[in-house]
Coordinates of C-alpha atoms and ligand atoms in Angstrom, one line a residue:
X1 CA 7.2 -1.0 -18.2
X2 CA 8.0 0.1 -14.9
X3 CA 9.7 -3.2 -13.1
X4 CA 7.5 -3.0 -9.8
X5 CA 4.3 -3.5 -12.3
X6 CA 5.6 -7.2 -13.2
X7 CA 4.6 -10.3 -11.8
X8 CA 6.7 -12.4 -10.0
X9 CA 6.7 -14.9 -12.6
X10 CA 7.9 -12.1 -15.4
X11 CA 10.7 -10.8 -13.0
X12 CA 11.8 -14.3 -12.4
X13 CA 12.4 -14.6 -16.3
X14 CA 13.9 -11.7 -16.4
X15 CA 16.7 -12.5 -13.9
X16 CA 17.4 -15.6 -15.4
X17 CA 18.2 -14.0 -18.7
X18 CA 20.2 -11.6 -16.7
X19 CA 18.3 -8.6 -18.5
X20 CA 18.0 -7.4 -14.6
X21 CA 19.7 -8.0 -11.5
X22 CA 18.2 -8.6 -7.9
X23 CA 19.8 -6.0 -6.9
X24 CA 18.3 -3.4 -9.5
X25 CA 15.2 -5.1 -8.2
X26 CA 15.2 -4.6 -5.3
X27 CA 16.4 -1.0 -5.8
X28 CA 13.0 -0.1 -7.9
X29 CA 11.1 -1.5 -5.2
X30 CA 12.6 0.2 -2.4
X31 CA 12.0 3.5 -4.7
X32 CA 8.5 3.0 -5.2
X33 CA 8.1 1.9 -1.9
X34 CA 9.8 5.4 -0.7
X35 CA 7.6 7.0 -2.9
X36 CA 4.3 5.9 -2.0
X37 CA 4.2 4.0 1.3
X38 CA 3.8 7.0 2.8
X39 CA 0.2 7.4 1.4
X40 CA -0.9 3.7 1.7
X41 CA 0.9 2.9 5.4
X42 CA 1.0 -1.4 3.8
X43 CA 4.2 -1.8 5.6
X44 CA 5.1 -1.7 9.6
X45 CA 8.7 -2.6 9.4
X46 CA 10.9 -1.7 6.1
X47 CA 14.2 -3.6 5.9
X48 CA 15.5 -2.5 3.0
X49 CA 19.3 -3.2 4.6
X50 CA 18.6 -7.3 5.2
X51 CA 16.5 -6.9 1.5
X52 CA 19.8 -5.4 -0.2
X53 CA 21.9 -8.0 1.1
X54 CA 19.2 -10.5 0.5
X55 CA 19.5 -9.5 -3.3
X56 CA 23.7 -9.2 -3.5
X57 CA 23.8 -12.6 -2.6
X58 CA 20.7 -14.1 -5.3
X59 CA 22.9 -12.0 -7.8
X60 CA 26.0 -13.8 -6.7
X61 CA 23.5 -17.4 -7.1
X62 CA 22.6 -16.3 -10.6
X63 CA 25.8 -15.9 -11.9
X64 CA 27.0 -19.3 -10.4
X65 CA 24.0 -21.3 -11.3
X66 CA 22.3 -19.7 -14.0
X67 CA 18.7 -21.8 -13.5
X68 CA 17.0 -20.1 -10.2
X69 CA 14.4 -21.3 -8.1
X70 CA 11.2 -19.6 -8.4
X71 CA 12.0 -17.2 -5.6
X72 CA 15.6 -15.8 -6.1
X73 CA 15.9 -12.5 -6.2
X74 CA 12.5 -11.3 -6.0
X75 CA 11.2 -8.8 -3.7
X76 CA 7.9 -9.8 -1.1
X77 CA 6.5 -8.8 1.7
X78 CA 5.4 -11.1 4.9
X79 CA 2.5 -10.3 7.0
X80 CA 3.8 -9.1 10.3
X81 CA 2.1 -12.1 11.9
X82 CA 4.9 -14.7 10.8
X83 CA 8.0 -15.2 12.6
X84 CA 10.9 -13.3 11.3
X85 CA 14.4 -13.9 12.7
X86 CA 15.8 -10.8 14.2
X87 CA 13.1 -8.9 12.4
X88 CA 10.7 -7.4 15.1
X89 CA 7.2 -9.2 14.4
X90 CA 4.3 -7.0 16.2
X91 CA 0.9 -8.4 14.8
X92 CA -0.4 -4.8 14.5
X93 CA -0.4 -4.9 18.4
X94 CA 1.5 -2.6 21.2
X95 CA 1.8 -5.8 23.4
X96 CA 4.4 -6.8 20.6
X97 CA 5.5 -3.5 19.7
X98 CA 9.3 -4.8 20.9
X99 CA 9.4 -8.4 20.4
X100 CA 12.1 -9.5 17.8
X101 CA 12.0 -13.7 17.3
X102 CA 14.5 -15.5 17.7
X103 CA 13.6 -18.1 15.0
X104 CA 11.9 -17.8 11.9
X105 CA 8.6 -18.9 10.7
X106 CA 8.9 -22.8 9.1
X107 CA 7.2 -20.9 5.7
X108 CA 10.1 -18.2 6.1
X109 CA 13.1 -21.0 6.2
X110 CA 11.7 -22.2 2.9
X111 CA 11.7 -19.1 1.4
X112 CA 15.1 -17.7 2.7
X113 CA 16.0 -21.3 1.1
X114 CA 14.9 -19.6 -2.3
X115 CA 17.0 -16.8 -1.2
X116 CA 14.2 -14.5 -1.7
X117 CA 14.6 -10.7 -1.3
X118 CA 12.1 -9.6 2.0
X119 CA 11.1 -5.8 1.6
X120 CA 9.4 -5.5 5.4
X121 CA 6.6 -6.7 7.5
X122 CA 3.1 -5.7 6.3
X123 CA 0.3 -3.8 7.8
X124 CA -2.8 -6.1 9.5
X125 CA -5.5 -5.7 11.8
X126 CA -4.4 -6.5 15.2
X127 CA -3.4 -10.3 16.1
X128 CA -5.3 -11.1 12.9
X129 CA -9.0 -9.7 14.0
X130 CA -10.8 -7.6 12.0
X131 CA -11.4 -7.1 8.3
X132 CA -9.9 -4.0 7.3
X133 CA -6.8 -3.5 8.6
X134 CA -8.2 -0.4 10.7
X135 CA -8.1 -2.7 13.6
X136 CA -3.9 -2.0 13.5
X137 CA -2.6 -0.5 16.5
X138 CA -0.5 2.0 14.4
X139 CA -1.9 3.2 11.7
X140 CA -5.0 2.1 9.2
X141 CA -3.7 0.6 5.6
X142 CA -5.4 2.4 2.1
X143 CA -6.4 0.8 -0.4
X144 CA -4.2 1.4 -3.9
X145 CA -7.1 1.6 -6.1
X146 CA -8.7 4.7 -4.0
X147 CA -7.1 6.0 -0.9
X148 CA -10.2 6.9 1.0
X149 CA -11.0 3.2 0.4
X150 CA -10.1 0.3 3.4
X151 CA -7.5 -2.3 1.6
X152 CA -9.6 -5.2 3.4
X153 CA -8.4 -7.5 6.3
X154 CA -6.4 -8.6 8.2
X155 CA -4.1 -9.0 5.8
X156 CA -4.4 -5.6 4.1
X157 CA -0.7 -4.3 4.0
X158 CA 0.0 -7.6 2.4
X159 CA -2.7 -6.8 -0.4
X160 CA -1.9 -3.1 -0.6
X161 CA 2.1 -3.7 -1.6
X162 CA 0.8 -6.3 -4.3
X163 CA -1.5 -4.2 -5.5
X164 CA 0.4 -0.8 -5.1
X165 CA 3.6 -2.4 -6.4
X166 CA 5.1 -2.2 -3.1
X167 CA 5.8 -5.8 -3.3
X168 CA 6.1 -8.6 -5.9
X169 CA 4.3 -11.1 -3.7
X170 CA 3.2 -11.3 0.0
X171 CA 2.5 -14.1 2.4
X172 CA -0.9 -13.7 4.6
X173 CA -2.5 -15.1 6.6
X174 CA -6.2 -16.2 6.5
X175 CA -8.8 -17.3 9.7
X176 CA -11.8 -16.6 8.4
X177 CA -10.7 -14.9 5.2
X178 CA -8.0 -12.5 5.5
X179 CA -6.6 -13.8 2.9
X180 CA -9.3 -13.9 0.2
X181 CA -11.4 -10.7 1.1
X182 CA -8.1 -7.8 1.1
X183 CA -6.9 -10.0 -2.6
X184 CA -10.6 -8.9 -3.4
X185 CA -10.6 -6.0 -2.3
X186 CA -7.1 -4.7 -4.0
X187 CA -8.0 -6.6 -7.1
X188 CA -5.5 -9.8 -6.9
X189 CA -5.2 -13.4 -6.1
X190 CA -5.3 -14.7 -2.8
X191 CA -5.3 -18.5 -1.8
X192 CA -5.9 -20.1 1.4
X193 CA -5.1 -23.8 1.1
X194 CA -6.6 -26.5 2.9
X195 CA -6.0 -26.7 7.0
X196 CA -2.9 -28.2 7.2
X197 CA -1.3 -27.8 4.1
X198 CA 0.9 -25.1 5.1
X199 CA 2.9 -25.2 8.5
X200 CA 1.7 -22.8 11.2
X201 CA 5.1 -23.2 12.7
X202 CA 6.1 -19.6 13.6
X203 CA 2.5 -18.1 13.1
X204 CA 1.2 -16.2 15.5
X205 CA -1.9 -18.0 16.8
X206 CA -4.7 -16.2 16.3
X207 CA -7.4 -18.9 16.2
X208 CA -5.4 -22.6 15.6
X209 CA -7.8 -24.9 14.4
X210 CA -8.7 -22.0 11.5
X211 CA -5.4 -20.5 10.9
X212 CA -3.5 -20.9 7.5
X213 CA -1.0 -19.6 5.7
X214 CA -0.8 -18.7 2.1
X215 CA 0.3 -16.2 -0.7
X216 CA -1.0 -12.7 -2.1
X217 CA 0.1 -12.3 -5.9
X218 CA -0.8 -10.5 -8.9
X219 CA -1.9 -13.2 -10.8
X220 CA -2.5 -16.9 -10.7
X221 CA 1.0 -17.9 -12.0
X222 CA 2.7 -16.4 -9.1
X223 CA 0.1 -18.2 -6.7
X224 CA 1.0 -21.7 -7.8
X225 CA 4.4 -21.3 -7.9
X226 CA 4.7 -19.9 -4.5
X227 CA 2.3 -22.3 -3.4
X228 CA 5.2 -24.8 -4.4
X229 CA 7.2 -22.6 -2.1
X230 CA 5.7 -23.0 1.1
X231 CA 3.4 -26.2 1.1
X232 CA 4.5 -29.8 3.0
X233 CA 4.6 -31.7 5.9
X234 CA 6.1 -30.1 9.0
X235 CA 6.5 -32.2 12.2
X236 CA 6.7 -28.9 14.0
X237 CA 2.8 -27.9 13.4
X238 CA 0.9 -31.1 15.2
X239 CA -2.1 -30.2 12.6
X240 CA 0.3 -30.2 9.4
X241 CA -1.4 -33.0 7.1
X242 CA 0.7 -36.0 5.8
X243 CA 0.2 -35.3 2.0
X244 CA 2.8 -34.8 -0.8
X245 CA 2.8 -31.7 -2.7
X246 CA 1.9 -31.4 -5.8
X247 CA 3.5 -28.8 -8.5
X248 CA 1.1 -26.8 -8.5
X249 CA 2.5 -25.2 -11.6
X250 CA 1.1 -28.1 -13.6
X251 CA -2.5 -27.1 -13.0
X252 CA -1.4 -23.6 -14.6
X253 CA -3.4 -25.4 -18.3
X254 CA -6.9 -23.7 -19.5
X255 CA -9.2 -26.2 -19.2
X256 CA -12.8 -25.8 -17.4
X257 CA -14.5 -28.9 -20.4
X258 CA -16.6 -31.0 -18.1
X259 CA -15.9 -29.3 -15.1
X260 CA -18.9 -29.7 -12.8
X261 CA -19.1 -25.6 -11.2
X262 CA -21.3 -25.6 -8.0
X263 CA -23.3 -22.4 -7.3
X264 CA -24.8 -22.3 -3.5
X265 CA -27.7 -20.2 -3.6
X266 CA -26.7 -19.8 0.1
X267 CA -23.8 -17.4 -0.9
X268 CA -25.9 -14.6 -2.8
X269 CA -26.6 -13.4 0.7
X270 CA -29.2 -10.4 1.4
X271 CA -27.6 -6.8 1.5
X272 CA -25.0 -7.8 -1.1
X273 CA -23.8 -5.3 -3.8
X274 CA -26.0 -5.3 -7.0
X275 CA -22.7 -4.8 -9.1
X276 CA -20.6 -7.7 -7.1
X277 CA -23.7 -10.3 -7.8
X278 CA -23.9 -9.3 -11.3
X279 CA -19.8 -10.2 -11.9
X280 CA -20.2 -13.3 -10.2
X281 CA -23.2 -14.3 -12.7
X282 CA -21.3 -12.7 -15.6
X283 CA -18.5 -14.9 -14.5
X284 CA -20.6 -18.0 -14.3
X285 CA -21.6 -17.4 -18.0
X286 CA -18.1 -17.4 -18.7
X287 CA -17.3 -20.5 -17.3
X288 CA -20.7 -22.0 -19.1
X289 CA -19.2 -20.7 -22.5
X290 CA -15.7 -22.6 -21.7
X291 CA -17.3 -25.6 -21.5
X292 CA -17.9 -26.2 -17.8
X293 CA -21.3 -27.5 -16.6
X294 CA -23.4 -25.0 -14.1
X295 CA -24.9 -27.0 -11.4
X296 CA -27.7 -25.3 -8.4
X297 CA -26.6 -27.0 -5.0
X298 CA -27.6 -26.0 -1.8
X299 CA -25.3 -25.4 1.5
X300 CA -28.2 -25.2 3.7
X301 CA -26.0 -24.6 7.1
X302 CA -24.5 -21.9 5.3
X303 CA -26.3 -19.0 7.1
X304 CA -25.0 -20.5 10.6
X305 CA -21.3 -20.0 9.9
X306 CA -20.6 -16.4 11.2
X307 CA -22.5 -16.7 14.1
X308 CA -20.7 -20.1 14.4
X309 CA -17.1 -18.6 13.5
X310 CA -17.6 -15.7 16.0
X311 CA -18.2 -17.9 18.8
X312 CA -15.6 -20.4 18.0
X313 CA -12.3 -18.1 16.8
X314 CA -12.5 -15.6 19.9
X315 CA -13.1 -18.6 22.2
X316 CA -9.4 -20.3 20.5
X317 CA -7.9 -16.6 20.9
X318 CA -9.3 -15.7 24.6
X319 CA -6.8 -19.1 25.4
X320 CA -3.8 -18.2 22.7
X321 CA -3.9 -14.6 23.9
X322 CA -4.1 -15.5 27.6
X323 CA 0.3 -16.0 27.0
X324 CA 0.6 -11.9 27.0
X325 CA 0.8 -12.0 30.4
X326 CA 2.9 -9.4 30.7
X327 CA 6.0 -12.0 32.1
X328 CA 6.1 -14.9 29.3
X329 CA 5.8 -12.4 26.5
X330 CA 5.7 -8.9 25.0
X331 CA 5.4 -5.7 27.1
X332 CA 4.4 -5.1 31.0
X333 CA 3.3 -2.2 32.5
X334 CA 3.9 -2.4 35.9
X335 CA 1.8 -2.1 38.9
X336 CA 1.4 -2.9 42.8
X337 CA 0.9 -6.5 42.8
X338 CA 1.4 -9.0 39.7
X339 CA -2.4 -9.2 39.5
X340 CA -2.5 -5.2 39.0
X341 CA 0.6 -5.8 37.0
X342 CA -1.3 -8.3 34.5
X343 CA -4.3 -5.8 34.2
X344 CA -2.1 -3.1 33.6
X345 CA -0.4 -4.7 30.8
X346 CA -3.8 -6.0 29.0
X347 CA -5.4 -3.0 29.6
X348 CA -3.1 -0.5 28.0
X349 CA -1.9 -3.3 25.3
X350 CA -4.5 -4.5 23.7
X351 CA -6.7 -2.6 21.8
X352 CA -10.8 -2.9 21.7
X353 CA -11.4 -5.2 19.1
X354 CA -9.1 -7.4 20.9
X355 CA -10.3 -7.1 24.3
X356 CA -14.3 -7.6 22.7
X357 CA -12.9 -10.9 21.8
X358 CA -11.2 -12.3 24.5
X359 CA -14.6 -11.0 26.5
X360 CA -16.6 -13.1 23.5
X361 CA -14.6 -16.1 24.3
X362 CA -14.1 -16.2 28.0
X363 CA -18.0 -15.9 28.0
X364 CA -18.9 -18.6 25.0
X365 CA -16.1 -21.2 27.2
X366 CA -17.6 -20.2 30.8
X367 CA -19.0 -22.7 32.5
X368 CA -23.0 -22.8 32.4
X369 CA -22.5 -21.5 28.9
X370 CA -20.0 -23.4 27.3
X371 CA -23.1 -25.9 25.9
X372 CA -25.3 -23.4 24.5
X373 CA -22.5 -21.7 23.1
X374 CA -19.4 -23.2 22.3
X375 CA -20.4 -26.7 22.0
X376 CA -23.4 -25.5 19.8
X377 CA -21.1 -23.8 17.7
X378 CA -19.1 -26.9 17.5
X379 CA -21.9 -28.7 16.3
X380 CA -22.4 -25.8 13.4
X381 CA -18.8 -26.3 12.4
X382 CA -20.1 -30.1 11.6
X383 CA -23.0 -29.6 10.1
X384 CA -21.5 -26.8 7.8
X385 CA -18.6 -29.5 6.7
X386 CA -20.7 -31.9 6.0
X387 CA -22.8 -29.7 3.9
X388 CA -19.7 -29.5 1.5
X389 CA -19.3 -33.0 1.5
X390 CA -22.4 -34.1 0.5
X391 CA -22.0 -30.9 -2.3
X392 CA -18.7 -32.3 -3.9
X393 CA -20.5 -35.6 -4.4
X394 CA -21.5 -33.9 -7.4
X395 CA -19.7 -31.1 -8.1
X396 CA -16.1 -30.8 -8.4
X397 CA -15.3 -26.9 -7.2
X398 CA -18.1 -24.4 -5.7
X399 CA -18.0 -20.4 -6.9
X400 CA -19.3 -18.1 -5.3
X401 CA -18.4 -14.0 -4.4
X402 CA -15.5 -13.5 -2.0
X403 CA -17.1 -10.7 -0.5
X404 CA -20.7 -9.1 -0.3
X405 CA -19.3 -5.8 -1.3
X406 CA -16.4 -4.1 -2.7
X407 CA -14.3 -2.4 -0.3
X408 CA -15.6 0.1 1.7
X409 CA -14.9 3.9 2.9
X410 CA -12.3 4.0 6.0
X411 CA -14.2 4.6 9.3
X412 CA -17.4 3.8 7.7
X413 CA -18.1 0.5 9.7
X414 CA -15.3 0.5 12.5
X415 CA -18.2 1.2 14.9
X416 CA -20.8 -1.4 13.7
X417 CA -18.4 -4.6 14.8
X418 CA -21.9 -6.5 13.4
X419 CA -21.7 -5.2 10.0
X420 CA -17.8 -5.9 9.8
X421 CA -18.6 -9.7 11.1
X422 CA -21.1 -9.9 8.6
X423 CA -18.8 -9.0 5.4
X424 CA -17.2 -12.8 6.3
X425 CA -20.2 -14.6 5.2
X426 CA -19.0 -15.9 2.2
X427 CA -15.5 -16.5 3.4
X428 CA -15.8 -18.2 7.4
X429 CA -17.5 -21.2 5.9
X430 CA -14.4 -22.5 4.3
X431 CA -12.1 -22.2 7.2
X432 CA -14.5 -23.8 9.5
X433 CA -14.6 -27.2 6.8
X434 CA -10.7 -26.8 6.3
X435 CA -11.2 -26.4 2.6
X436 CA -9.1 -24.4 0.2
X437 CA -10.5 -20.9 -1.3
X438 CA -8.7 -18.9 -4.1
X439 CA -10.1 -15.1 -4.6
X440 CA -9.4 -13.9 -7.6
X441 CA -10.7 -10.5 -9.7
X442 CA -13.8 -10.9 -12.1
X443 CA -14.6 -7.2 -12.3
X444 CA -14.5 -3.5 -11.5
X445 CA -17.2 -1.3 -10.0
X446 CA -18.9 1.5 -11.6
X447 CA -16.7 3.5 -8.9
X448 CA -13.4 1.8 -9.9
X449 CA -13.1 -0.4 -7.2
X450 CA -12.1 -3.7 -7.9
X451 CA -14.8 -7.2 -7.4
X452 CA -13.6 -11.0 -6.6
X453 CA -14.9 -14.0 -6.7
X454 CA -14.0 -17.3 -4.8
X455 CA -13.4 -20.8 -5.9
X456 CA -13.5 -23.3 -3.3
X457 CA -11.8 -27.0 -3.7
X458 CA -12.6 -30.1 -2.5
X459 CA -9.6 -31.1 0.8
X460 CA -6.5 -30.9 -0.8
X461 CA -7.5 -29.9 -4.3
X462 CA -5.7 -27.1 -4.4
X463 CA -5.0 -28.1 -7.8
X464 CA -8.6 -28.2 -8.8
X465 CA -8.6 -24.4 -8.0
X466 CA -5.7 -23.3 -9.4
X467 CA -6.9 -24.7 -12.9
X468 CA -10.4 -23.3 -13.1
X469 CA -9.2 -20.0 -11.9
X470 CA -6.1 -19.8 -13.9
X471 CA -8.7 -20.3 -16.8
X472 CA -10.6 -17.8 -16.0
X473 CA -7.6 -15.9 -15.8
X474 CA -6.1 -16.3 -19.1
X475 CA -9.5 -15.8 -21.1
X476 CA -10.4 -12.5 -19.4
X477 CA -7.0 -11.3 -18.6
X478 CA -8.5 -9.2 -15.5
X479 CA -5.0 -8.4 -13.4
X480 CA -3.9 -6.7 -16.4
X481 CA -6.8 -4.3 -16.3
X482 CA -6.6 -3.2 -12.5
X483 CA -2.6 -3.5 -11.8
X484 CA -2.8 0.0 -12.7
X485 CA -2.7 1.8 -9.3
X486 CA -3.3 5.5 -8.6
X487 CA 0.1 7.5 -7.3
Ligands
LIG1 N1 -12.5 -10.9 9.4 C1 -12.4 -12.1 10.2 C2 -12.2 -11.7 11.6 O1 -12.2 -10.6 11.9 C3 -11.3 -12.9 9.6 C4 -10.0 -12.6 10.1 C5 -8.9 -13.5 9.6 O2 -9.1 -14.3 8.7 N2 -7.7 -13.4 10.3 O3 -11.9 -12.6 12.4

């Protein structure tokens, strides 16, 4: 089997019996990635120089150590929204098109820690806003399973080199599901852990009080262990929470027996696929046969949450984006007079979707409007919380679909913004309750694309998720179906 088609977990084992090396790792990745990036545009920036030095050195760790961390030697992508030192980190934008940190991310420390190989910076839709990675300012992402086909968003180039085997694992990053809906749409697993598990430390704000961090992999396995990776305190992100971490690689046991499975009628939403609805009940059956008990609950606030999410991110981004100023950071264009200068710069920089939101926000914050608006929406993001809380009172973890639909045709809804908004219905609810969401496939399409479903965990319980989904996992063995891409 060709090496690029292997799990993380499997290549992991593989260098510790020394039947590989990192650096013949990295070399088949760096192939395929020559091969076929070409067709599925997943990466921005390719550093295969810092990734072959990366992997000379885990080699040089292996043969003095012998036991590796999880991460040694294995080659990932990173979403070009987190901080890479020396690495230029563009979010998809032309205001960044030059900047270069000069620190890295705190989730890149840990993995550098690992000595893990990086491959490049991944494909998104600009500073995180959109859901299918068409929103890039450089090129639009395919999706592996059928090029004509968006990979999802934001964090499409992440899902496409996991999917296409252009990476062994990504990091994404997820506001109101860019992690989750792209992992459903390229047929892999995708976690967003609760609000403040991760450390946003190096992130590029898109909207802060929704952003999190959190890994794109082919298969459960690889989600817990990187999960181990990258979760803990941080005193440098003011919102990190104050929790130990778990292993997460002990939840990686098949057991759903008593496990009380919350379906929210809320989430079957009106215009959804026939075939995505019918995997999701398919998959509840499942779960019912494994032992776990079904249980109806209602999330009544649930049909609030986009309108809520699209007041409330944009109004968060119109005051993170207000920095690209055209002095403090990224590109200027000149002009007369600073004020011409600054309009200049914004004008020609940022692209539509972009400039729609920042006009979103500065209206919902606006004086005269900030009540009806903002405030309201505030008051949404309450009542849609507390709808989950009253929820896990009897019910331990909540499934529903990751998506509506299955991914759709390039340029088929980059001019209906509403329909695109729309596609987060299932996914905005969790990021404005902080909860943690795990996509992860439960089916194909009569057209071969590939179908998710989410599990949602109670605050913190990312363990809860992990469990029930790596049991679903193991007893329909899904990933191994639909890692076959197309060339
Ligand atoms: N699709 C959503 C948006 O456009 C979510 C994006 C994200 O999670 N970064 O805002």
């Amino acid at each position: 089997m060709e090496l690029y088609k292997k799990s993380a977990h499997d290549l992991h084992d593989l260098l510790e019996k020394k039947e590989v090396t990192a650096v013949e790792l990295a070399d088949a990745f760096l192939e395929r990635i020559d091969s076929i990036d070409s067709k599925l545009h997943a990466y921005i920036t390719k550093t295969a120089d810092t990734a072959m030095k990366a992997a000379k050195k885990a080699d040089k760790k292996i043969a003095a150590e012998g036991k590796i961390p999880f991460l040694t030697g294995i080659p990932g992508a990173v979403k070009d929204n987190i901080c890479t030192l020396g690495i230029r980190t563009t979010c998809a934008s032309k205001m960044l098109d030059n900047f270069v940190p000069p620190y890295d991310a705190a989730v890149m420390d840990k993995i550098q820690k690992e000595n893990a190989v990086i491959l490049g910076k991944t494909n998104m839709d600009e500073f995180a806003m959109g859901g299918s990675t068409e929103n890039s300012a450089f090129f639009p992402t395919h999706n592996p399973h059928n090029a004509e086909y968006v990979p999802g968003g934001s964090s499409g180039g992440s899902a496409a080199a996991v999917a296409g085997g252009l990476a062994a694992w990504a990091l994404g990053s997820d506001t109101g599901g860019s992690i989750r809906q792209p992992a459903s749409f390229c047929g892999i697993v995708g976690l967003k852990p609760t609000y403040g598990r991760v450390s946003r430390y190096g992130l590029v704000a898109y909207a802060s009080s929704l952003d999190q961090i959190g890994p794109l992999t082919k298969d459960v396995t690889d989600c817990a262990n990187i999960l181990n990776v990258i979760t803990g305190y941080d005193e440098k992100d003011s919102t990190s929470v104050k929790a130990s971490s778990p292993d997460y690689t002990k939840s990686l046991v098949q057991d759903v027996k008593g496990l009380r499975i919350g379906i929210p009628a809320e989430y079957f939403v009106d215009g959804m696929d026939k075939e995505v609805a019918e995997s999701i009940h398919m998959a509840i059956n499942d779960f019912k046969a494994m032992g776990a008990e079904i249980i109806d609950i209602s999330l009544p606030h649930t049909k609030y949450a986009v309108a809520a999410y699209y007041l409330l991110a944009p109004a968060e981004a119109t005051t993170n984006l207000s920095r690209y100023d055209g002095v403090s950071y990224g590109e200027r264009v000149n002009g007369d007079d600073i004020v011409s200068m600054m309009t200049n710069t914004r004008t020609e920089k940022f692209g539509s979707e972009v400039k729609r939101r920042i006009m979103m926000g500065n209206y919902a914050l606006s004086a005269g409007y900030y009540d009806a608006y903002y405030l309201k929406a505030l008051k949404i993001r309450t009542l849609v919380k507390e709808d989950y809380d009253k929820a896990f009172e009897k019910v331990d973890v909540i499934l529903t679909p990751t998506a509506p639909t299955t991914a759709f045709k390039i340029g088929s809804m980059i001019n209906d913004p509403l329909q695109m908004y729309l596609q987060d219905a299932c996914t905005v609810p969790l990021n404005l309750a902080g909860l943690p969401g795990i996509s992860l496939p439960c089916g194909v399409s009569s057209s071969g694309l590939p179908i998710g479903m989410q599990i949602i965990g109670k605050p913190l319980d990312e363990e809860g998720i992990i469990k029930a989904a790596y049991t679903y996992e193991q007893s329909k063995g899904f990933y191994k179906n639909i890692a076959e891409v197309t060339e």
